[in-house]
PDB file of C-alpha atoms in Angstrom:
ATOM      1  CA  MET A   1       7.212 173.109 135.649  1.00 80.00           C
ATOM      2  CA  LEU A   2       4.096 172.919 137.822  1.00 92.00           C
ATOM      3  CA  GLU A   3       4.568 172.438 141.553  1.00 93.00           C
ATOM      4  CA  TRP A   4       3.223 173.110 145.005  1.00 95.00           C
ATOM      5  CA  LYS A   5       4.170 172.512 148.634  1.00 97.00           C
ATOM      6  CA  ASP A   6       1.368 171.864 151.086  1.00 98.00           C
ATOM      7  CA  ASN A   7       0.172 169.914 154.102  1.00 98.00           C
ATOM      8  CA  VAL A   8      -1.760 166.810 153.086  1.00 98.00           C
ATOM      9  CA  ILE A   9      -3.880 164.011 154.503  1.00 98.00           C
ATOM     10  CA  LEU A  10      -2.844 160.650 153.111  1.00 97.00           C
ATOM     11  CA  LEU A  11      -5.904 158.937 151.609  1.00 98.00           C
ATOM     12  CA  SER A  12      -4.386 155.839 150.030  1.00 96.00           C
ATOM     13  CA  SER A  13      -1.188 154.383 148.612  1.00 94.00           C
ATOM     14  CA  LYS A  14      -0.197 151.401 146.519  1.00 93.00           C
ATOM     15  CA  PRO A  15       3.203 149.991 145.525  1.00 88.00           C
ATOM     16  CA  TYR A  16       4.355 150.661 141.994  1.00 88.00           C
ATOM     17  CA  GLY A  17       7.406 148.861 140.623  1.00 82.00           C
ATOM     18  CA  GLU A  18      10.054 147.504 142.955  1.00 81.00           C
ATOM     19  CA  THR A  19      10.370 150.427 145.347  1.00 83.00           C
ATOM     20  CA  GLY A  20       7.978 153.100 144.110  1.00 88.00           C
ATOM     21  CA  MET A  21       4.630 154.165 145.544  1.00 90.00           C
ATOM     22  CA  ILE A  22       1.611 155.966 144.114  1.00 95.00           C
ATOM     23  CA  ALA A  23      -0.100 158.040 146.778  1.00 96.00           C
ATOM     24  CA  SER A  24      -3.439 159.824 146.811  1.00 97.00           C
ATOM     25  CA  VAL A  25      -3.651 162.805 149.149  1.00 98.00           C
ATOM     26  CA  LEU A  26      -6.017 165.593 150.116  1.00 98.00           C
ATOM     27  CA  SER A  27      -3.987 168.769 150.295  1.00 98.00           C
ATOM     28  CA  GLU A  28      -4.938 171.751 152.386  1.00 98.00           C
ATOM     29  CA  ASN A  29      -4.946 174.312 149.574  1.00 97.00           C
ATOM     30  CA  ASN A  30      -4.832 172.325 146.334  1.00 97.00           C
ATOM     31  CA  GLY A  31      -7.414 169.557 146.669  1.00 97.00           C
ATOM     32  CA  ARG A  32      -6.998 165.851 145.971  1.00 98.00           C
ATOM     33  CA  TYR A  33      -3.854 164.866 144.081  1.00 97.00           C
ATOM     34  CA  LYS A  34      -2.024 161.718 143.106  1.00 96.00           C
ATOM     35  CA  GLY A  35       1.720 161.444 142.731  1.00 95.00           C
ATOM     36  CA  PHE A  36       4.490 158.920 142.227  1.00 94.00           C
ATOM     37  CA  ILE A  37       6.918 158.663 145.125  1.00 92.00           C
ATOM     38  CA  PHE A  38      10.388 157.357 144.342  1.00 88.00           C
ATOM     39  CA  GLY A  39      11.476 154.851 146.996  1.00 81.00           C
ATOM     40  CA  GLY A  40       8.137 155.121 148.760  1.00 79.00           C
ATOM     41  CA  ASN A  41       7.807 151.355 149.099  1.00 80.00           C
ATOM     42  CA  SER A  42      11.126 150.953 150.859  1.00 75.00           C
ATOM     43  CA  LYS A  43      11.154 149.551 154.401  1.00 73.00           C
ATOM     44  CA  LYS A  44      12.400 152.885 155.700  1.00 73.00           C
ATOM     45  CA  LYS A  45       9.463 154.900 154.300  1.00 76.00           C
ATOM     46  CA  ARG A  46       6.643 152.377 154.313  1.00 74.00           C
ATOM     47  CA  ALA A  47       5.349 153.406 157.745  1.00 79.00           C
ATOM     48  CA  ILE A  48       4.657 156.912 156.460  1.00 88.00           C
ATOM     49  CA  PHE A  49       1.960 155.682 154.101  1.00 90.00           C
ATOM     50  CA  GLN A  50      -0.837 154.925 156.552  1.00 92.00           C
ATOM     51  CA  LYS A  51      -4.295 156.296 155.886  1.00 95.00           C
ATOM     52  CA  GLY A  52      -5.036 159.498 157.707  1.00 96.00           C
ATOM     53  CA  ASN A  53      -1.429 160.527 158.323  1.00 96.00           C
ATOM     54  CA  LEU A  54      -0.751 164.256 158.187  1.00 97.00           C
ATOM     55  CA  CYS A  55       2.244 164.938 155.959  1.00 97.00           C
ATOM     56  CA  ALA A  56       4.153 167.716 154.243  1.00 97.00           C
ATOM     57  CA  ALA A  57       4.154 167.156 150.490  1.00 96.00           C
ATOM     58  CA  HIS A  58       6.007 168.611 147.523  1.00 97.00           C
ATOM     59  CA  TRP A  59       4.296 167.792 144.225  1.00 96.00           C
ATOM     60  CA  LYS A  60       5.619 168.677 140.790  1.00 94.00           C
ATOM     61  CA  SER A  61       4.978 167.836 137.170  1.00 91.00           C
ATOM     62  CA  LYS A  62       6.144 169.014 133.769  1.00 90.00           C
ATOM     63  CA  THR A  63       2.565 169.316 132.465  1.00 88.00           C
ATOM     64  CA  SER A  64      -0.922 169.399 133.944  1.00 86.00           C
ATOM     65  CA  GLU A  65      -1.808 166.178 132.101  1.00 84.00           C
ATOM     66  CA  GLN A  66       0.779 164.135 133.962  1.00 90.00           C
ATOM     67  CA  MET A  67       0.195 162.571 137.374  1.00 92.00           C
ATOM     68  CA  GLY A  68       3.438 164.082 138.622  1.00 91.00           C
ATOM     69  CA  SER A  69       5.854 163.068 141.345  1.00 93.00           C
ATOM     70  CA  MET A  70       5.638 163.744 145.051  1.00 95.00           C
ATOM     71  CA  LYS A  71       7.929 163.893 148.047  1.00 94.00           C
ATOM     72  CA  ILE A  72       6.311 163.308 151.425  1.00 94.00           C
ATOM     73  CA  GLU A  73       7.494 163.833 154.990  1.00 94.00           C
ATOM     74  CA  LEU A  74       5.488 162.725 157.997  1.00 95.00           C
ATOM     75  CA  ILE A  75       4.197 165.482 160.281  1.00 96.00           C
ATOM     76  CA  LYS A  76       1.887 163.479 162.530  1.00 94.00           C
ATOM     77  CA  SER A  77       0.674 159.889 162.558  1.00 93.00           C
ATOM     78  CA  THR A  78      -3.041 159.320 163.022  1.00 93.00           C
ATOM     79  CA  ALA A  79      -3.842 155.592 162.890  1.00 88.00           C
ATOM     80  CA  PRO A  80      -1.410 154.493 165.668  1.00 87.00           C
ATOM     81  CA  ASN A  81      -3.316 156.698 168.124  1.00 85.00           C
ATOM     82  CA  ILE A  82      -6.517 154.721 167.579  1.00 92.00           C
ATOM     83  CA  MET A  83      -5.091 151.279 166.809  1.00 90.00           C
ATOM     84  CA  GLU A  84      -6.744 149.889 169.956  1.00 91.00           C
ATOM     85  CA  LYS A  85     -10.106 151.341 168.910  1.00 93.00           C
ATOM     86  CA  PRO A  86     -11.308 149.197 165.975  1.00 94.00           C
ATOM     87  CA  ILE A  87     -14.532 151.109 165.327  1.00 95.00           C
ATOM     88  CA  GLN A  88     -12.745 154.471 165.291  1.00 96.00           C
ATOM     89  CA  LEU A  89     -10.125 152.951 162.991  1.00 96.00           C
ATOM     90  CA  SER A  90     -12.897 151.933 160.595  1.00 97.00           C
ATOM     91  CA  ALA A  91     -14.278 155.480 160.733  1.00 97.00           C
ATOM     92  CA  LEU A  92     -10.860 156.874 159.801  1.00 98.00           C
ATOM     93  CA  SER A  93     -10.515 154.421 156.913  1.00 97.00           C
ATOM     94  CA  SER A  94     -14.056 155.155 155.786  1.00 98.00           C
ATOM     95  CA  ALA A  95     -13.413 158.905 155.613  1.00 98.00           C
ATOM     96  CA  CYS A  96     -10.225 158.386 153.589  1.00 98.00           C
ATOM     97  CA  ASP A  97     -11.814 155.825 151.257  1.00 98.00           C
ATOM     98  CA  ILE A  98     -14.893 157.962 150.613  1.00 98.00           C
ATOM     99  CA  PHE A  99     -12.734 160.970 149.719  1.00 98.00           C
ATOM    100  CA  ASP A 100     -10.459 158.872 147.547  1.00 98.00           C
ATOM    101  CA  ALA A 101     -13.475 157.650 145.588  1.00 98.00           C
ATOM    102  CA  ILE A 102     -15.587 160.787 145.208  1.00 98.00           C
ATOM    103  CA  LEU A 103     -13.524 163.963 145.458  1.00 97.00           C
ATOM    104  CA  PRO A 104     -12.763 165.545 142.081  1.00 95.00           C
ATOM    105  CA  GLU A 105      -9.034 165.783 141.461  1.00 95.00           C
ATOM    106  CA  ARG A 106      -7.207 169.081 141.808  1.00 96.00           C
ATOM    107  CA  GLU A 107     -10.157 171.086 143.115  1.00 96.00           C
ATOM    108  CA  PRO A 108      -9.337 172.859 146.403  1.00 97.00           C
ATOM    109  CA  ASN A 109     -11.733 172.436 149.309  1.00 96.00           C
ATOM    110  CA  LEU A 110     -10.311 173.884 152.497  1.00 98.00           C
ATOM    111  CA  LYS A 111     -13.557 173.350 154.383  1.00 98.00           C
ATOM    112  CA  LEU A 112     -13.504 169.587 153.859  1.00 98.00           C
ATOM    113  CA  TYR A 113      -9.796 169.409 154.666  1.00 98.00           C
ATOM    114  CA  ASN A 114     -10.290 171.222 157.993  1.00 98.00           C
ATOM    115  CA  ALA A 115     -13.382 169.167 158.826  1.00 98.00           C
ATOM    116  CA  THR A 116     -11.418 165.970 158.296  1.00 98.00           C
ATOM    117  CA  ILE A 117      -8.542 167.113 160.488  1.00 98.00           C
ATOM    118  CA  LYS A 118     -11.087 167.857 163.242  1.00 97.00           C
ATOM    119  CA  LEU A 119     -12.722 164.460 162.748  1.00 97.00           C
ATOM    120  CA  PHE A 120      -9.390 162.668 163.185  1.00 97.00           C
ATOM    121  CA  GLU A 121      -8.668 164.634 166.350  1.00 96.00           C
ATOM    122  CA  LEU A 122     -12.095 163.632 167.669  1.00 96.00           C
ATOM    123  CA  LEU A 123     -11.344 159.969 166.948  1.00 95.00           C
ATOM    124  CA  LYS A 124      -8.079 160.195 168.856  1.00 93.00           C
ATOM    125  CA  LEU A 125      -9.797 161.756 171.883  1.00 91.00           C
ATOM    126  CA  SER A 126     -12.682 159.253 171.919  1.00 91.00           C
ATOM    127  CA  ASP A 127     -12.870 156.155 174.105  1.00 85.00           C
ATOM    128  CA  LEU A 128     -14.294 152.639 173.857  1.00 76.00           C
ATOM    129  CA  ILE A 129     -17.354 153.325 176.006  1.00 80.00           C
ATOM    130  CA  ASN A 130     -18.916 156.610 174.875  1.00 83.00           C
ATOM    131  CA  TYR A 131     -20.186 156.565 171.292  1.00 86.00           C
ATOM    132  CA  SER A 132     -21.003 160.262 171.062  1.00 86.00           C
ATOM    133  CA  TRP A 133     -18.006 160.603 168.717  1.00 94.00           C
ATOM    134  CA  VAL A 134     -20.103 158.839 166.074  1.00 96.00           C
ATOM    135  CA  LYS A 135     -22.233 161.977 165.924  1.00 96.00           C
ATOM    136  CA  GLY A 136     -19.099 163.800 164.772  1.00 97.00           C
ATOM    137  CA  TYR A 137     -18.548 161.247 162.035  1.00 98.00           C
ATOM    138  CA  ILE A 138     -22.173 161.523 160.912  1.00 98.00           C
ATOM    139  CA  ASN A 139     -21.907 165.309 160.800  1.00 98.00           C
ATOM    140  CA  TRP A 140     -18.717 164.888 158.759  1.00 98.00           C
ATOM    141  CA  GLU A 141     -20.644 162.847 156.168  1.00 98.00           C
ATOM    142  CA  LEU A 142     -23.413 165.454 156.130  1.00 98.00           C
ATOM    143  CA  GLY A 143     -20.751 168.096 155.518  1.00 98.00           C
ATOM    144  CA  VAL A 144     -19.367 166.105 152.585  1.00 98.00           C
ATOM    145  CA  LEU A 145     -22.847 165.869 151.078  1.00 98.00           C
ATOM    146  CA  SER A 146     -23.392 169.595 151.545  1.00 97.00           C
ATOM    147  CA  GLU A 147     -20.027 170.691 150.147  1.00 97.00           C
ATOM    148  CA  LEU A 148     -20.461 168.546 147.042  1.00 97.00           C
ATOM    149  CA  GLY A 149     -23.944 169.825 146.281  1.00 96.00           C
ATOM    150  CA  PHE A 150     -26.269 167.341 147.999  1.00 97.00           C
ATOM    151  CA  SER A 151     -27.141 169.027 151.282  1.00 97.00           C
ATOM    152  CA  LEU A 152     -29.979 167.724 153.427  1.00 98.00           C
ATOM    153  CA  LYS A 153     -32.597 170.169 154.698  1.00 97.00           C
ATOM    154  CA  LEU A 154     -33.413 169.078 158.225  1.00 97.00           C
ATOM    155  CA  ASN A 155     -34.457 172.263 160.037  1.00 94.00           C
ATOM    156  CA  LYS A 156     -38.117 172.421 158.976  1.00 95.00           C
ATOM    157  CA  CYS A 157     -40.844 170.272 157.471  1.00 95.00           C
ATOM    158  CA  ALA A 158     -40.782 170.072 153.677  1.00 93.00           C
ATOM    159  CA  ILE A 159     -44.591 170.237 153.518  1.00 93.00           C
ATOM    160  CA  ASN A 160     -45.710 172.883 156.022  1.00 93.00           C
ATOM    161  CA  ASN A 161     -42.389 174.666 156.777  1.00 92.00           C
ATOM    162  CA  ASP A 162     -42.980 174.073 160.481  1.00 90.00           C
ATOM    163  CA  ASN A 163     -40.031 173.297 162.763  1.00 91.00           C
ATOM    164  CA  GLU A 164     -42.028 171.450 165.426  1.00 91.00           C
ATOM    165  CA  ASN A 165     -42.521 167.678 165.744  1.00 93.00           C
ATOM    166  CA  LEU A 166     -39.821 166.950 163.160  1.00 96.00           C
ATOM    167  CA  ALA A 167     -39.612 163.156 163.067  1.00 95.00           C
ATOM    168  CA  PHE A 168     -38.636 161.849 159.642  1.00 97.00           C
ATOM    169  CA  VAL A 169     -36.450 162.427 156.581  1.00 98.00           C
ATOM    170  CA  SER A 170     -37.661 161.760 153.053  1.00 97.00           C
ATOM    171  CA  PRO A 171     -35.307 159.506 151.047  1.00 97.00           C
ATOM    172  CA  LYS A 172     -36.442 161.232 147.867  1.00 96.00           C
ATOM    173  CA  THR A 173     -35.804 164.836 148.834  1.00 96.00           C
ATOM    174  CA  GLY A 174     -33.439 164.703 151.812  1.00 97.00           C
ATOM    175  CA  ARG A 175     -35.787 167.023 153.683  1.00 97.00           C
ATOM    176  CA  ALA A 176     -37.356 166.748 157.120  1.00 97.00           C
ATOM    177  CA  VAL A 177     -40.982 165.743 157.576  1.00 97.00           C
ATOM    178  CA  SER A 178     -43.144 166.341 160.644  1.00 96.00           C
ATOM    179  CA  TYR A 179     -44.636 163.417 162.556  1.00 95.00           C
ATOM    180  CA  GLU A 180     -48.274 164.058 161.598  1.00 95.00           C
ATOM    181  CA  ILE A 181     -47.524 164.360 157.900  1.00 95.00           C
ATOM    182  CA  GLY A 182     -45.037 161.521 157.726  1.00 95.00           C
ATOM    183  CA  LEU A 183     -46.845 158.965 159.910  1.00 95.00           C
ATOM    184  CA  PRO A 184     -48.845 157.345 157.035  1.00 95.00           C
ATOM    185  CA  TYR A 185     -45.551 156.793 155.186  1.00 95.00           C
ATOM    186  CA  LYS A 186     -43.420 155.940 158.211  1.00 94.00           C
ATOM    187  CA  SER A 187     -42.112 152.671 156.772  1.00 95.00           C
ATOM    188  CA  LYS A 188     -40.679 154.519 153.780  1.00 97.00           C
ATOM    189  CA  LEU A 189     -39.003 157.311 155.723  1.00 97.00           C
ATOM    190  CA  PHE A 190     -35.881 157.637 157.858  1.00 97.00           C
ATOM    191  CA  ILE A 191     -36.015 158.617 161.523  1.00 96.00           C
ATOM    192  CA  LEU A 192     -34.565 162.103 162.052  1.00 96.00           C
ATOM    193  CA  PRO A 193     -32.099 161.879 164.973  1.00 95.00           C
ATOM    194  CA  GLU A 194     -32.466 164.383 167.771  1.00 94.00           C
ATOM    195  CA  PHE A 195     -28.875 165.611 167.385  1.00 94.00           C
ATOM    196  CA  LEU A 196     -29.638 166.477 163.750  1.00 96.00           C
ATOM    197  CA  GLY A 197     -32.769 168.454 164.536  1.00 94.00           C
ATOM    198  CA  GLY A 198     -35.395 165.827 165.281  1.00 94.00           C
ATOM    199  CA  ASN A 199     -37.693 166.975 168.074  1.00 91.00           C
ATOM    200  CA  TYR A 200     -40.474 164.409 168.189  1.00 83.00           C
ATOM    201  CA  TYR A 201     -38.871 161.077 169.064  1.00 82.00           C
ATOM    202  CA  GLN A 202     -37.030 160.887 172.382  1.00 78.00           C
ATOM    203  CA  GLU A 203     -34.531 158.174 171.468  1.00 73.00           C
ATOM    204  CA  SER A 204     -31.584 157.038 173.533  1.00 79.00           C
ATOM    205  CA  THR A 205     -28.136 158.251 172.482  1.00 81.00           C
ATOM    206  CA  TYR A 206     -27.421 154.856 170.946  1.00 87.00           C
ATOM    207  CA  GLU A 207     -30.657 154.714 168.942  1.00 91.00           C
ATOM    208  CA  ASP A 208     -30.032 158.290 167.832  1.00 92.00           C
ATOM    209  CA  VAL A 209     -26.534 157.415 166.638  1.00 93.00           C
ATOM    210  CA  TRP A 210     -27.757 154.330 164.793  1.00 95.00           C
ATOM    211  CA  ASN A 211     -30.509 156.285 163.017  1.00 95.00           C
ATOM    212  CA  GLY A 212     -27.901 158.844 161.978  1.00 96.00           C
ATOM    213  CA  ILE A 213     -25.436 156.327 160.538  1.00 97.00           C
ATOM    214  CA  ILE A 214     -28.216 154.706 158.489  1.00 97.00           C
ATOM    215  CA  LEU A 215     -29.446 158.094 157.270  1.00 98.00           C
ATOM    216  CA  THR A 216     -26.113 159.357 155.973  1.00 98.00           C
ATOM    217  CA  LYS A 217     -25.182 155.976 154.492  1.00 98.00           C
ATOM    218  CA  TYR A 218     -28.252 156.107 152.292  1.00 98.00           C
ATOM    219  CA  PHE A 219     -27.530 159.574 150.903  1.00 98.00           C
ATOM    220  CA  ILE A 220     -23.788 158.945 150.495  1.00 98.00           C
ATOM    221  CA  SER A 221     -24.624 155.755 148.586  1.00 98.00           C
ATOM    222  CA  MET A 222     -27.353 157.303 146.473  1.00 97.00           C
ATOM    223  CA  ASN A 223     -25.366 160.360 145.425  1.00 97.00           C
ATOM    224  CA  PHE A 224     -21.843 158.967 145.047  1.00 98.00           C
ATOM    225  CA  PHE A 225     -21.965 155.175 144.865  1.00 97.00           C
ATOM    226  CA  LYS A 226     -25.118 154.505 142.874  1.00 94.00           C
ATOM    227  CA  TYR A 227     -23.307 152.382 140.312  1.00 94.00           C
ATOM    228  CA  THR A 228     -20.533 150.985 142.474  1.00 96.00           C
ATOM    229  CA  ASP A 229     -20.126 149.504 145.924  1.00 96.00           C
ATOM    230  CA  LEU A 230     -19.836 151.610 149.040  1.00 97.00           C
ATOM    231  CA  PRO A 231     -16.274 151.405 150.420  1.00 98.00           C
ATOM    232  CA  SER A 232     -15.802 148.237 152.482  1.00 98.00           C
ATOM    233  CA  SER A 233     -14.526 150.348 155.385  1.00 98.00           C
ATOM    234  CA  ARG A 234     -17.866 152.208 155.545  1.00 98.00           C
ATOM    235  CA  ILE A 235     -19.772 148.918 155.509  1.00 98.00           C
ATOM    236  CA  ARG A 236     -17.485 147.568 158.224  1.00 98.00           C
ATOM    237  CA  LEU A 237     -18.037 150.668 160.363  1.00 97.00           C
ATOM    238  CA  GLU A 238     -21.793 150.171 160.252  1.00 97.00           C
ATOM    239  CA  LYS A 239     -21.556 146.466 161.101  1.00 97.00           C
ATOM    240  CA  GLN A 240     -19.219 147.117 164.027  1.00 95.00           C
ATOM    241  CA  LEU A 241     -21.544 149.777 165.392  1.00 94.00           C
ATOM    242  CA  GLU A 242     -24.548 147.501 164.998  1.00 93.00           C
ATOM    243  CA  VAL A 243     -22.882 144.797 167.076  1.00 92.00           C
ATOM    244  CA  LYS A 244     -21.701 147.193 169.787  1.00 88.00           C
ATOM    245  CA  LEU A 245     -24.904 149.197 170.067  1.00 84.00           C
ATOM    246  CA  SER A 246     -27.054 146.059 170.227  1.00 79.00           C
ATOM    247  CA  LYS A 247     -25.256 145.114 173.457  1.00 71.00           C
ATOM    248  CA  VAL A 248     -25.875 148.437 175.188  1.00 66.00           C
TER     249      VAL A 248
END
């Protein structure tokens, strides 16, 4: 019998049969797992299965080939704390949906687990006026890219190795480009936000955030969703931010 007990972040769940539930979780020490939960779709337990909830899980299976069964107990709810913050709620859903789609099963990644816990805490502490929290979400996506082998190199120019006048990011290489070198190709490059190392453009916080969300969307899409659609929650997050930031 294979089994483990661990803290988990609930990524997704779907009813199976009359009262059962299949849940996908990111565990602290064991990676992403799926498991069948007996009675998980009952009225009594249904509230547990909200994206982003922190739970205690007990997974077990007779063989490694089987999906296995899981028992889950709620430790801390996440979504109810940001229910009145629709953009933050989209960010939470986006993080869960991206992980559910791209993380390899049963491969531990403590760094990504801890980063996601910190992201959710940031969302809970954020408000409806200050959008600096979006920088945390963008850095979370950069961390996902890095941990899964697609890190961006933003600290110096890809051509001359200089760290001054960094203004752009190449969509082909994911590396920074200085203003003088990138200017002839400006229309084909991304703006490098100041909070990610850009030191040429003096953008407002809102422009900086928008440039960042566009930048990471491109590389998340290119590396993980090239042949399938980006999660609808990630698309919704971008659209909500576009509307809000255009009014600032």
